[in-house]
Each structure stands twice: as structure tokens, then as C-alpha cells.
JSON list of C-alpha atoms in Angstrom, two decimals:
[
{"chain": "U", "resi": 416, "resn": "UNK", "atom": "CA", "xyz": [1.44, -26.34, 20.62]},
{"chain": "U", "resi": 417, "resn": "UNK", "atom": "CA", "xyz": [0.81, -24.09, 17.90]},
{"chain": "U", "resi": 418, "resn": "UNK", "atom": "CA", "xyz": [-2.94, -23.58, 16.70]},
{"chain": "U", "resi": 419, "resn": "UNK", "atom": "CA", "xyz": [-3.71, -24.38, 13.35]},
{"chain": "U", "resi": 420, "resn": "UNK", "atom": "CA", "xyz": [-6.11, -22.87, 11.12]},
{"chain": "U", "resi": 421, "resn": "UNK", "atom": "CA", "xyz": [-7.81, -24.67, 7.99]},
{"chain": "U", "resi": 422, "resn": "UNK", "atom": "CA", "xyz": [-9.63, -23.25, 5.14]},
{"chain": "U", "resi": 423, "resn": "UNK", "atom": "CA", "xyz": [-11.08, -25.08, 2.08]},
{"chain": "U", "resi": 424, "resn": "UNK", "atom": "CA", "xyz": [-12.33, -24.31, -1.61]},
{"chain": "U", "resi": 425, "resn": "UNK", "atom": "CA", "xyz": [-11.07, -23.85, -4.39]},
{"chain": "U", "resi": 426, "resn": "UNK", "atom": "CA", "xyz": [-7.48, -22.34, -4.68]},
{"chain": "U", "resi": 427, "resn": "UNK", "atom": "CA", "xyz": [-6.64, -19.93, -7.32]},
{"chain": "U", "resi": 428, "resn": "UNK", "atom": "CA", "xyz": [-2.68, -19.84, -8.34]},
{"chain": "U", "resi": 429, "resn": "UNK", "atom": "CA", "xyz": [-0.98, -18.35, -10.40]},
{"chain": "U", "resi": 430, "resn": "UNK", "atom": "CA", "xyz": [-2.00, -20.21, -13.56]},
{"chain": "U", "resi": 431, "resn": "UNK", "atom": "CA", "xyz": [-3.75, -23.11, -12.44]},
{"chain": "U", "resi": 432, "resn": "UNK", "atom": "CA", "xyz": [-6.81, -23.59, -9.93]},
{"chain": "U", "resi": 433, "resn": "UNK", "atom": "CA", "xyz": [-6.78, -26.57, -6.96]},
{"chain": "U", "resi": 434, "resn": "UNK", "atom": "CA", "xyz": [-10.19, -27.83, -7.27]},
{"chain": "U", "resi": 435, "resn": "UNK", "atom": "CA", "xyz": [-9.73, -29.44, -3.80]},
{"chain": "U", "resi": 436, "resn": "UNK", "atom": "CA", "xyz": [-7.49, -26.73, -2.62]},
{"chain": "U", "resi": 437, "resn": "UNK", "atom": "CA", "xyz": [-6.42, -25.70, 1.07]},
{"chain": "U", "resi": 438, "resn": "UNK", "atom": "CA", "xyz": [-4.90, -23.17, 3.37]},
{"chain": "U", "resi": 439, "resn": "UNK", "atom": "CA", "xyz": [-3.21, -24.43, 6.39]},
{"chain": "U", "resi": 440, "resn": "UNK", "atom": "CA", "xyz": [-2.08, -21.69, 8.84]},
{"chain": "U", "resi": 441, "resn": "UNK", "atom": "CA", "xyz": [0.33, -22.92, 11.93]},
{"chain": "U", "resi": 442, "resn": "UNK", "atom": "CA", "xyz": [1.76, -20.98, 14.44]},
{"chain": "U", "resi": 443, "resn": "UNK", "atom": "CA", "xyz": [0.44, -17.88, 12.26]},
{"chain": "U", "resi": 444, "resn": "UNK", "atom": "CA", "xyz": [2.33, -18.47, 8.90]},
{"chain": "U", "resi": 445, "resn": "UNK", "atom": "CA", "xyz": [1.10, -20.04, 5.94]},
{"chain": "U", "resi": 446, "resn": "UNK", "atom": "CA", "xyz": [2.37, -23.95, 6.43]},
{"chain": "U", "resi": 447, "resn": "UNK", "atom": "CA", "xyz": [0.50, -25.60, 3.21]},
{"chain": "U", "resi": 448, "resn": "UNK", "atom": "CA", "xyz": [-1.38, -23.81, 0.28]},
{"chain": "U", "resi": 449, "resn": "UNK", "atom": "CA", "xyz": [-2.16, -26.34, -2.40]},
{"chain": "U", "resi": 450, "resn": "UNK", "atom": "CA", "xyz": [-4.42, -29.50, -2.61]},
{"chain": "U", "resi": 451, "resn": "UNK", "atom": "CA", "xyz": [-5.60, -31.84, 0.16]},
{"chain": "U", "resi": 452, "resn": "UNK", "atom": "CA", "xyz": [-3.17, -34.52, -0.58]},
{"chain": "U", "resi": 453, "resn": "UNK", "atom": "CA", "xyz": [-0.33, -31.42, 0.01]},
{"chain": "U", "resi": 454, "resn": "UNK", "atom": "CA", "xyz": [-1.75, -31.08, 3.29]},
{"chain": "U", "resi": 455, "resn": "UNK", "atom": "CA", "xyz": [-1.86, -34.56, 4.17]},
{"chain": "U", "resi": 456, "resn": "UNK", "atom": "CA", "xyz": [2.14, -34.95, 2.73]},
{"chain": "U", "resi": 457, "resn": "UNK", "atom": "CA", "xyz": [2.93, -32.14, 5.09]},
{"chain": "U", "resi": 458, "resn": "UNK", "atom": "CA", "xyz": [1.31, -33.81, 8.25]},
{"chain": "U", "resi": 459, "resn": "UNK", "atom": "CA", "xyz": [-2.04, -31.95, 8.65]},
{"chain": "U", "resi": 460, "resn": "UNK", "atom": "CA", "xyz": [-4.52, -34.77, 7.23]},
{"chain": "U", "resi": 461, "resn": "UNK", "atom": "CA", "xyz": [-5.87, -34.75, 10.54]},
{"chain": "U", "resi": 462, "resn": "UNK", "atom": "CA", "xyz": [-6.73, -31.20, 10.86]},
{"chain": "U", "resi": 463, "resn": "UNK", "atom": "CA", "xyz": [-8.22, -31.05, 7.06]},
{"chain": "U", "resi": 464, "resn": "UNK", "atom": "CA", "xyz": [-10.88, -33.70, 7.53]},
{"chain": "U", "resi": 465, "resn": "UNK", "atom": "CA", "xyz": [-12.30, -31.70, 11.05]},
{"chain": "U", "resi": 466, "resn": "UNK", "atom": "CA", "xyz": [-12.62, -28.94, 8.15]},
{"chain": "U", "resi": 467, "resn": "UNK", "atom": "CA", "xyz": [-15.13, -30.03, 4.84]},
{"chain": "U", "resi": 468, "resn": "UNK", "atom": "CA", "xyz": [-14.98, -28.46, 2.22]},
{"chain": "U", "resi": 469, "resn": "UNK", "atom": "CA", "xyz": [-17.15, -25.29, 1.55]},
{"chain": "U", "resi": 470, "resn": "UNK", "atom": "CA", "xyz": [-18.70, -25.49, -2.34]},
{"chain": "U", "resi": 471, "resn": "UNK", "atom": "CA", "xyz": [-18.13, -21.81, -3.89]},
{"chain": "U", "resi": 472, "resn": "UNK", "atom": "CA", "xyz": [-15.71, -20.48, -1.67]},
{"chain": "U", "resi": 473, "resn": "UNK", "atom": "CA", "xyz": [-12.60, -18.99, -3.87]},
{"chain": "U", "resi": 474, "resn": "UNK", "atom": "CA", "xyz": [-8.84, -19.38, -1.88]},
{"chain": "U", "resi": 475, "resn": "UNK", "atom": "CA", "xyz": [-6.75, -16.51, -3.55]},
{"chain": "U", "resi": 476, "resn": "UNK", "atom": "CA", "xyz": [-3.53, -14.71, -2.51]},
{"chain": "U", "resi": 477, "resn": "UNK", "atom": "CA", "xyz": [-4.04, -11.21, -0.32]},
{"chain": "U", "resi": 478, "resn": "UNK", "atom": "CA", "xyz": [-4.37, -8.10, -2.17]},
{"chain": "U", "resi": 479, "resn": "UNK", "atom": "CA", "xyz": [-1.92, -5.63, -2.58]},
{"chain": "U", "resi": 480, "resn": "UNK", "atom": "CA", "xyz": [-3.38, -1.77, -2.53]},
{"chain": "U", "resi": 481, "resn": "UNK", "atom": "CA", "xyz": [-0.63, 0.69, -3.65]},
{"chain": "U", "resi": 482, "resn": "UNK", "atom": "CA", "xyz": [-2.80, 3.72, -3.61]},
{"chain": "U", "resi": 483, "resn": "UNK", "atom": "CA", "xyz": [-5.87, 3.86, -1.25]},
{"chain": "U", "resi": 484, "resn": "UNK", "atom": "CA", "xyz": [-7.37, 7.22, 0.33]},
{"chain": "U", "resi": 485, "resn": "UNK", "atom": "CA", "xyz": [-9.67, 4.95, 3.06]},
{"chain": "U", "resi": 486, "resn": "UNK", "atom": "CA", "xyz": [-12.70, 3.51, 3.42]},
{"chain": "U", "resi": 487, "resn": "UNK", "atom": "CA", "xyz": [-15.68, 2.11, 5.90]},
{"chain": "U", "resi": 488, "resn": "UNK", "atom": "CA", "xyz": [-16.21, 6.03, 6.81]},
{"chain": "U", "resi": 489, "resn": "UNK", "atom": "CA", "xyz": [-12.59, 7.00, 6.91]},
{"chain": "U", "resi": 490, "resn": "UNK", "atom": "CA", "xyz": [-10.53, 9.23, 4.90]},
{"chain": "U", "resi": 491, "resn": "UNK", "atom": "CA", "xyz": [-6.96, 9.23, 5.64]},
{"chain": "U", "resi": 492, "resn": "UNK", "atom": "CA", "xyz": [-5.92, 12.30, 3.95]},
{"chain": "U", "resi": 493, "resn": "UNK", "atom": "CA", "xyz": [-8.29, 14.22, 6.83]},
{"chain": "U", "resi": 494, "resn": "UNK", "atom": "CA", "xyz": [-8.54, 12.15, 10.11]},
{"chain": "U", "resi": 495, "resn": "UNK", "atom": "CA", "xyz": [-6.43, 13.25, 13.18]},
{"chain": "U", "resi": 496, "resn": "UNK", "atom": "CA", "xyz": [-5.72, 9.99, 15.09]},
{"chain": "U", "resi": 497, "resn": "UNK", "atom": "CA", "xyz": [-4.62, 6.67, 14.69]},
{"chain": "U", "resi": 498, "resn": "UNK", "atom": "CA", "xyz": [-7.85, 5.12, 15.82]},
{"chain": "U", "resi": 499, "resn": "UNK", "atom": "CA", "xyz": [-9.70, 7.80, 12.98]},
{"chain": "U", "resi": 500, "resn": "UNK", "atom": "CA", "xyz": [-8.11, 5.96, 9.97]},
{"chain": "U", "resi": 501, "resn": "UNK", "atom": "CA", "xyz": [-8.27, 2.49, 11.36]},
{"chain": "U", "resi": 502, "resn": "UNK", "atom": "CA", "xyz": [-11.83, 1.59, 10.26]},
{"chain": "U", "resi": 503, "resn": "UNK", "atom": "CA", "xyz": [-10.66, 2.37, 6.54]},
{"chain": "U", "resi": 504, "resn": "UNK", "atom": "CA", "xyz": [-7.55, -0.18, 6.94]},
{"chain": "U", "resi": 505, "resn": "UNK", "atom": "CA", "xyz": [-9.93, -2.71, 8.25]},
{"chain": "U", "resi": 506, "resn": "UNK", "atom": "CA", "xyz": [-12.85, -1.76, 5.90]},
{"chain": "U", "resi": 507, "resn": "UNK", "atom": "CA", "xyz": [-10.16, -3.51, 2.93]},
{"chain": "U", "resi": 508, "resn": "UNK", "atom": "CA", "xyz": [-8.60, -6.27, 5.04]},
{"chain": "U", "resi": 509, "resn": "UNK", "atom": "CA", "xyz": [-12.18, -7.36, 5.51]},
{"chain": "U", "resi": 510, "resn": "UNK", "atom": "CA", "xyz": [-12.78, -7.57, 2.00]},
{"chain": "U", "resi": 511, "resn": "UNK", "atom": "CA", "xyz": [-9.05, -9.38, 1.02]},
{"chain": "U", "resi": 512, "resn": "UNK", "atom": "CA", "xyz": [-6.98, -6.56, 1.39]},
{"chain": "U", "resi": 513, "resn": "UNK", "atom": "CA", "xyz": [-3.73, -7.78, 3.47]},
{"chain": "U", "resi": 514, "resn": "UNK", "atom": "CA", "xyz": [-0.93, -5.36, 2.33]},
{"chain": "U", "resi": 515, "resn": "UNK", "atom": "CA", "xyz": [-2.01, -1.34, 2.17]},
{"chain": "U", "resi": 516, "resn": "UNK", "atom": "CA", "xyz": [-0.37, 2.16, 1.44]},
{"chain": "U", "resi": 517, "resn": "UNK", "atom": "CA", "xyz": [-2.68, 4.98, 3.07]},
{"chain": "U", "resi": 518, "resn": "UNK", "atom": "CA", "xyz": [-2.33, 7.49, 0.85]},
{"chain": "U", "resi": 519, "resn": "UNK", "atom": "CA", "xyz": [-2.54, 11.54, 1.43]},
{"chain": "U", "resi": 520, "resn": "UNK", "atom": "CA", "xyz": [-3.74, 13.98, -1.14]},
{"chain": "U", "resi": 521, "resn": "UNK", "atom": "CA", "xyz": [-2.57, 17.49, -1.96]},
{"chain": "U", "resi": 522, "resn": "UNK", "atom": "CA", "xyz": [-2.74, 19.96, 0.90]},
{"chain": "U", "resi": 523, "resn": "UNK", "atom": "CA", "xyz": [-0.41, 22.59, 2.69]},
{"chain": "U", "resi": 524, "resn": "UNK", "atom": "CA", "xyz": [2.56, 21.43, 3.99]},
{"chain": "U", "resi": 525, "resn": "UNK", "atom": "CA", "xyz": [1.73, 21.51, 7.85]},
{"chain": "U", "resi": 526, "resn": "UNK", "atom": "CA", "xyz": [-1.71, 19.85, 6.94]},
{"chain": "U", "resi": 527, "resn": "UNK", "atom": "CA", "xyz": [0.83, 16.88, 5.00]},
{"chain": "U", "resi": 528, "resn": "UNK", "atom": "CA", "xyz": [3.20, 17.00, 7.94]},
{"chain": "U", "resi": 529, "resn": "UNK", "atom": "CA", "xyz": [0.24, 16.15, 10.22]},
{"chain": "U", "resi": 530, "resn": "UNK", "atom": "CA", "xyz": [-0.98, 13.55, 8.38]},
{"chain": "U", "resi": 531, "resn": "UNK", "atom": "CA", "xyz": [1.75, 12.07, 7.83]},
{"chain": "U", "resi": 532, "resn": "UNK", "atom": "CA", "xyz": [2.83, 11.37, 11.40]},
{"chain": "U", "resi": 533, "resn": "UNK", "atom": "CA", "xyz": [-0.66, 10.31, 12.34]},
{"chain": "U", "resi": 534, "resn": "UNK", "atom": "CA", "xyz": [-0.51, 7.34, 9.68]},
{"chain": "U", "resi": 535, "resn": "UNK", "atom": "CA", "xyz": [2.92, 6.49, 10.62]},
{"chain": "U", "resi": 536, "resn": "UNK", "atom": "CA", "xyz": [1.54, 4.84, 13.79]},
{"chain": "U", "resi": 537, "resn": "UNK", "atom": "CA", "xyz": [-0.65, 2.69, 11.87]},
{"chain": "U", "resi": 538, "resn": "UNK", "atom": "CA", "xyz": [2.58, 1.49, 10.32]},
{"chain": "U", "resi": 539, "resn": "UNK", "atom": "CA", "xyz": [4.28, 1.22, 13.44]},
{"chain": "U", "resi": 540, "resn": "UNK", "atom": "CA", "xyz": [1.49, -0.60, 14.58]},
{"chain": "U", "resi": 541, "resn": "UNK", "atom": "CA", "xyz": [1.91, -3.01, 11.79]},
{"chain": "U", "resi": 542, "resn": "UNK", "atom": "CA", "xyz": [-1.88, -2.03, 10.50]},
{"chain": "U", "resi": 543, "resn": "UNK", "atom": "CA", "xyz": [-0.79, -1.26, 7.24]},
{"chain": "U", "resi": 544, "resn": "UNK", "atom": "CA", "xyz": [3.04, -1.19, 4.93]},
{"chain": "U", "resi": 545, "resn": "UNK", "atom": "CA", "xyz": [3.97, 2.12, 4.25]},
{"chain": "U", "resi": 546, "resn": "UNK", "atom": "CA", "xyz": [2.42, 5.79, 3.26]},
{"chain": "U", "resi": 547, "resn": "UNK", "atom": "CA", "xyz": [1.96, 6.88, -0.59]},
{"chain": "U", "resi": 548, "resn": "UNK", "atom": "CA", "xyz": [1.99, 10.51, -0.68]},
{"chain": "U", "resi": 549, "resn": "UNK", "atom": "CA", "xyz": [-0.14, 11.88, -4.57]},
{"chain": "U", "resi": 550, "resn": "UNK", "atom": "CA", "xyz": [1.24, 15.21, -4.96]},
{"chain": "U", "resi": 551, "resn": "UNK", "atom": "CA", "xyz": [1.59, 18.32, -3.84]},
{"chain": "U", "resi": 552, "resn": "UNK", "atom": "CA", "xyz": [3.94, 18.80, -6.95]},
{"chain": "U", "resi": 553, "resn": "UNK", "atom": "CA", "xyz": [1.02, 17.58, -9.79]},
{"chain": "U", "resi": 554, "resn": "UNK", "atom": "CA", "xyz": [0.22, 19.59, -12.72]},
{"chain": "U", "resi": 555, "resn": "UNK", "atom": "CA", "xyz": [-2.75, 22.06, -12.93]},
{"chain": "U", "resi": 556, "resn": "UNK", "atom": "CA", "xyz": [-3.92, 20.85, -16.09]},
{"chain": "U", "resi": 557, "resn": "UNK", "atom": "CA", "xyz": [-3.74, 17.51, -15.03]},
{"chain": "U", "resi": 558, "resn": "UNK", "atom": "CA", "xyz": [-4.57, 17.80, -10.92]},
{"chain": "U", "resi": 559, "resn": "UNK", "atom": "CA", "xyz": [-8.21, 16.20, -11.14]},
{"chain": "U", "resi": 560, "resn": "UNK", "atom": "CA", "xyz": [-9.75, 16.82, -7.39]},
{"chain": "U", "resi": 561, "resn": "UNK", "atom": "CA", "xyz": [-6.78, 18.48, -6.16]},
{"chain": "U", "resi": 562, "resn": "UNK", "atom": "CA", "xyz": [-6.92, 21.78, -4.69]},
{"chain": "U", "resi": 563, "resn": "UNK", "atom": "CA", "xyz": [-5.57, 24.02, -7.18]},
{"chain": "U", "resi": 564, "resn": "UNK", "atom": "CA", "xyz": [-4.43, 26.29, -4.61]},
{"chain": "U", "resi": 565, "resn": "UNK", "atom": "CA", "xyz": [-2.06, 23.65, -2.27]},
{"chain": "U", "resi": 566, "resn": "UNK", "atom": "CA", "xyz": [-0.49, 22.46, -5.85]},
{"chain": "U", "resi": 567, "resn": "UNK", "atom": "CA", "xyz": [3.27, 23.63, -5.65]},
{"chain": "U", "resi": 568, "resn": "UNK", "atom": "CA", "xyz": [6.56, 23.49, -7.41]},
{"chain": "U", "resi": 569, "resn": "UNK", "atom": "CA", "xyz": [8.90, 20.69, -6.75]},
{"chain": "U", "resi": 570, "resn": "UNK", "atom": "CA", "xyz": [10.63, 20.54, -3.10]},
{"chain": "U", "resi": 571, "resn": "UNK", "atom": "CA", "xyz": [13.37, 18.01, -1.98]},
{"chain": "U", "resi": 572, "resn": "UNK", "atom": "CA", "xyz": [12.92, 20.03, 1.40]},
{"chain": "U", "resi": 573, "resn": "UNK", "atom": "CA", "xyz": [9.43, 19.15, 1.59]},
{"chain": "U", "resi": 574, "resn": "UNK", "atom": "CA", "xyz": [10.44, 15.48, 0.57]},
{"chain": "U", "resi": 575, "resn": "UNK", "atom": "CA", "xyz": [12.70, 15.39, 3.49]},
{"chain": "U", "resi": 576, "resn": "UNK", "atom": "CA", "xyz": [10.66, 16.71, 5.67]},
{"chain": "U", "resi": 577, "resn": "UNK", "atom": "CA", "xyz": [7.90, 14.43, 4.63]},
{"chain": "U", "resi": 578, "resn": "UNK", "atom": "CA", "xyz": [9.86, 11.55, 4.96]},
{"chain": "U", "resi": 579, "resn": "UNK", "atom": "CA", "xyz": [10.88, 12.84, 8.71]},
{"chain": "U", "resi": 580, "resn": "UNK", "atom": "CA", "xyz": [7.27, 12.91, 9.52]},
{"chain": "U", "resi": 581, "resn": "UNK", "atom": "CA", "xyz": [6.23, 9.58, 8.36]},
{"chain": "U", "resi": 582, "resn": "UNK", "atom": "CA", "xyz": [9.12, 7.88, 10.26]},
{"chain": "U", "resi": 583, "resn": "UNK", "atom": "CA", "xyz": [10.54, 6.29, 7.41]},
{"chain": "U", "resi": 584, "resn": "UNK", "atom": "CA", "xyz": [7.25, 5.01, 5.91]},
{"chain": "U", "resi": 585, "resn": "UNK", "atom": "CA", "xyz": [6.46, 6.72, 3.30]},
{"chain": "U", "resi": 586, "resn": "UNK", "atom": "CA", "xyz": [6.88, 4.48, 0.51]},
{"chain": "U", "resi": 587, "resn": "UNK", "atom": "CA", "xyz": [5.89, 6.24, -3.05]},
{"chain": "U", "resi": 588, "resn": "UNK", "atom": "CA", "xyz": [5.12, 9.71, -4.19]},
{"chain": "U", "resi": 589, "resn": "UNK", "atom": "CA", "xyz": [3.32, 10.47, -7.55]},
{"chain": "U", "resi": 590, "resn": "UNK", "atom": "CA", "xyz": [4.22, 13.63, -9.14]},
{"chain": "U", "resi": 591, "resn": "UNK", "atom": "CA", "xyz": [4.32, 15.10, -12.08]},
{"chain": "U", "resi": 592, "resn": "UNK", "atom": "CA", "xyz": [7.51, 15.58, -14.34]},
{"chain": "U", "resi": 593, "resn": "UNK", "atom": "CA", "xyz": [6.42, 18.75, -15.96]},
{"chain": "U", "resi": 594, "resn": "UNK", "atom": "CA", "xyz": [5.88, 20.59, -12.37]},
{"chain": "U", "resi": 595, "resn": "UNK", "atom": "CA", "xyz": [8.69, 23.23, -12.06]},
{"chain": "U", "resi": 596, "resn": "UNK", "atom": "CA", "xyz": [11.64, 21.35, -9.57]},
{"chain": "U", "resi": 597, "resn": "UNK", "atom": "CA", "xyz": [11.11, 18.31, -10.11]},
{"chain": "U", "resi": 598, "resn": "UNK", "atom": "CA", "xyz": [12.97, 17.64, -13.28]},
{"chain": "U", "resi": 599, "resn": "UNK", "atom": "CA", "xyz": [16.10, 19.54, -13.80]},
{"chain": "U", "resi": 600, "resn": "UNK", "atom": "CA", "xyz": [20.15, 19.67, -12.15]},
{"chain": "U", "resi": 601, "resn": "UNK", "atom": "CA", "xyz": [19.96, 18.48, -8.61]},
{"chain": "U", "resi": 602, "resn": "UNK", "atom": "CA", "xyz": [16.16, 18.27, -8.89]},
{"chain": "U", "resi": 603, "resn": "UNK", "atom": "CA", "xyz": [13.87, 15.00, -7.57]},
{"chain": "U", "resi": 604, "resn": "UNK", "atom": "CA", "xyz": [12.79, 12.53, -9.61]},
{"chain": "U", "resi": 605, "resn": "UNK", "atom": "CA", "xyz": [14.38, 11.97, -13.02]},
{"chain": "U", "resi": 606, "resn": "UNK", "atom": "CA", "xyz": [12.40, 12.62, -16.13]},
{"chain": "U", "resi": 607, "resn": "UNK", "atom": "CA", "xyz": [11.47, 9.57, -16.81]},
{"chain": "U", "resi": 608, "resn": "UNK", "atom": "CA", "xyz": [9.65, 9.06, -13.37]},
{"chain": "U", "resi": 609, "resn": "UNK", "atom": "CA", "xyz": [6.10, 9.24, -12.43]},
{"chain": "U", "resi": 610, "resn": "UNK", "atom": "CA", "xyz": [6.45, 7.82, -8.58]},
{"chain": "U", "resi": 611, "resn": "UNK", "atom": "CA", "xyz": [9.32, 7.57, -6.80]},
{"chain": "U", "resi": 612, "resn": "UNK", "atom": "CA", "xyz": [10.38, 5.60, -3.33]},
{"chain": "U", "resi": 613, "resn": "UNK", "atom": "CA", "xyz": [11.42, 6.62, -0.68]},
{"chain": "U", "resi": 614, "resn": "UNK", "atom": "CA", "xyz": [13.28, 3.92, 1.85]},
{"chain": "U", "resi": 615, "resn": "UNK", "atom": "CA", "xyz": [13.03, 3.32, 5.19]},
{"chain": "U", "resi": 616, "resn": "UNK", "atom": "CA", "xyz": [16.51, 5.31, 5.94]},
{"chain": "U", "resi": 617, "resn": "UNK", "atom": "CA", "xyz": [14.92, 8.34, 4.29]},
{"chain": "U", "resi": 618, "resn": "UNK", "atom": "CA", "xyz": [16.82, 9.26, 1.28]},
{"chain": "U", "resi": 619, "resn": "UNK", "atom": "CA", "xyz": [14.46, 9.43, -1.38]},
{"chain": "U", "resi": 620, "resn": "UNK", "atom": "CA", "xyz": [15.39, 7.48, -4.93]},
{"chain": "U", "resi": 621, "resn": "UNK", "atom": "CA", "xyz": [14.20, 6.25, -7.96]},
{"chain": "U", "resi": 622, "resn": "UNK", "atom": "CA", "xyz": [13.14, 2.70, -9.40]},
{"chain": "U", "resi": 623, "resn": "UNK", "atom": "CA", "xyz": [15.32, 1.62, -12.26]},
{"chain": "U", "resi": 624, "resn": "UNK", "atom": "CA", "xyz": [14.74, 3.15, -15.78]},
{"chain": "U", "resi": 625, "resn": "UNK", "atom": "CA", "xyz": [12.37, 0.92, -18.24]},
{"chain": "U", "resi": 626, "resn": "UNK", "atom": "CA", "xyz": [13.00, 1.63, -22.25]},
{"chain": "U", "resi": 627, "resn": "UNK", "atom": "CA", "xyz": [10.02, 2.39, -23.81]},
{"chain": "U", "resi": 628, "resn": "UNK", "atom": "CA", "xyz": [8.28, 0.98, -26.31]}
]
């Protein structure tokens, strides 16, 4: 029999809040998020009133973290292992975090490489989605704590390569348009984009083109 897991308070959705809102977990999915009476419709009145209900306590959705350099004493753009970057996925997950990208920032392109591969274990291992790689092609004027020196020109060879390394998980890149490479005949990403994707099967591409405004 499949254990099931109860929490109560006050549910936030989407544009409405369940005063007497719960989250039943069976079997490890999510089998009822709404009110009591949901619950109860859906066969776990039971297992509800074992669990009362705890005054101030928020229920609200997992957060999503596109672009996260670590936490809890971790940086991911400088640890070596696996087990080095861990505390800074569960440093967020304790604090509602359920879906992260570990992101890298500028360096040399063995010290990316590296990187890289370590992280893509923690993906592997299911510890967090994907890899979101900010830079090396970003602009000087615009680079912020980037090392000047490891900014370069654009580089679908360094894209592929990157891509190699993380096993398929590297999710998004931010660069920056102006950078010599990236914009131009044959170059990687169009003008019009900031951050690109790259999928699983390694061949990077870009989201769909917005009009502006």
C-alpha cells in the first residue's frame, strides 16, 4: 500500500486561495490539491482528519529557478564534485525550490568544460533539471562581475562542445547579441535572442520570435 502524505493550510492557486486547503501526496505524486471536501470526494477523508489543520501555514506550487549560481556555502560555477554543489541544490529545495538550473559563469573554456560535466551528474542524479550556462560570449560594457579577460567572441564550437560536456543538460545560455559571432550568416542565436536552448539531443536552437511592442 502506498504511503500517503497530508499537509494543511491555506492553498494559494492561481487566482483564488483554499482557506481550508490540502495537499495529499500518494505513492509520491500529488493525488488531491484543493479543499478538504476535494480530499474527502477523492477518498482520503480518513487520512485528512489524522492531519489538523496548521493556522498560518501557506500551501503554494514549487518554485521554478531558471538562473541560480548556488547557495548554503556552494558555488556551482567553482566546486569540483557532485557532492561540492549539492548543499546549494538543497539550500533552495529547503526553502520551496523544487525545479533548478545550476548555472556557470564566464571562465576559460576547459574551466566551463569541467564544470559542466561535474553538474551534469546532479542532473543525472535527478537533483536538479538542466544547466544554464551566462556567457562567455557577453559584452564588455555590459559583463557586470564577469572576468573581462575569459569574455570571448561567439563560438558554435564551444556550444557544441559545451553541450557534449553537460550530457545533454544544458538547458539555456544568455549571451549577448552585439558580441562578435553570435549574430551574423551561419552564426548562433538570431538577433532577436537573448538566451537560447539547447535540447537534450544537443543541437542548440532558438525559442520562437515575439513582436515587440
Amino acid at each position: 500500500m502506498s504511503e500517503v502524505v497530508v499537509v494543511r493550510g491555506r492553498l494559494v492557486r492561481e487566482s483564488s486561495v483554499v482557506d481550508d486547503g490540502v495537499v495529499v501526496a500518494s505513492g509520491g505524486r500529488v493525488a488531491v490539491a484543493g479543499s478538504v471536501a476535494d480530499a474527502v470526494a477523492a477518498g482520503f477523508g480518513a487520512d485528512v482528519e489524522q492531519v489538523p489543520p496548521a493556522p498560518g501555514t501557506y500551501l503554494l506550487p514549487g518554485l521554478v529557478d531558471l538562473h541560480n549560481h548556488g547557495g548554503g556555502g556552494a558555488s556551482f560555477p567553482d566546486v569540483t564534485t557532485a557532492e561540492q554543489a549539492l548543499p546549494g541544490v538543497l539550500e533552495h529545495r529547503r526553502h520551496g525550490t523544487t525545479t533548478l538550473l545550476a548555472s556557470l559563469v564566464t571562465a576559460q573554456p576547459a574551466v566551463l568544460l569541467e564544470r559542466a560535466a561535474v553538474l551534469a551528474e546532479l542532473a543525472e542524479a535527478g537533483e536538479i533539471e538542466g544547466l544554464h550556462a551566462e556567457g562567455p560570449f557577453l559584452s564588455h560594457r555590459r559583463r557586470g562581475a564577469h572576468n573581462p579577460a575569459d569574455l570571448q567572441e561567439g563560438s558554435a564550437e564551444l556550444v557544441r562542445d559545451l553541450v557534449r560536456a553537460a550530457r545533454g543538460h544544458l538547458r539555456t545560455m544568455t549571451v549577448a547579441p552585439e558580441v562578435p559571432g553570435v549574430v551574423g550568416p551561419g552564426a548562433w542565436p538570431r538577433p532577436w535572442s537573448r538566451r537560447a536552448c539547447c535540447p537534450p539531443w544537443g543541437t542548440p536552437t532558438a525559442p520562437p520570435s515575439r513582436p515587440r511592442r
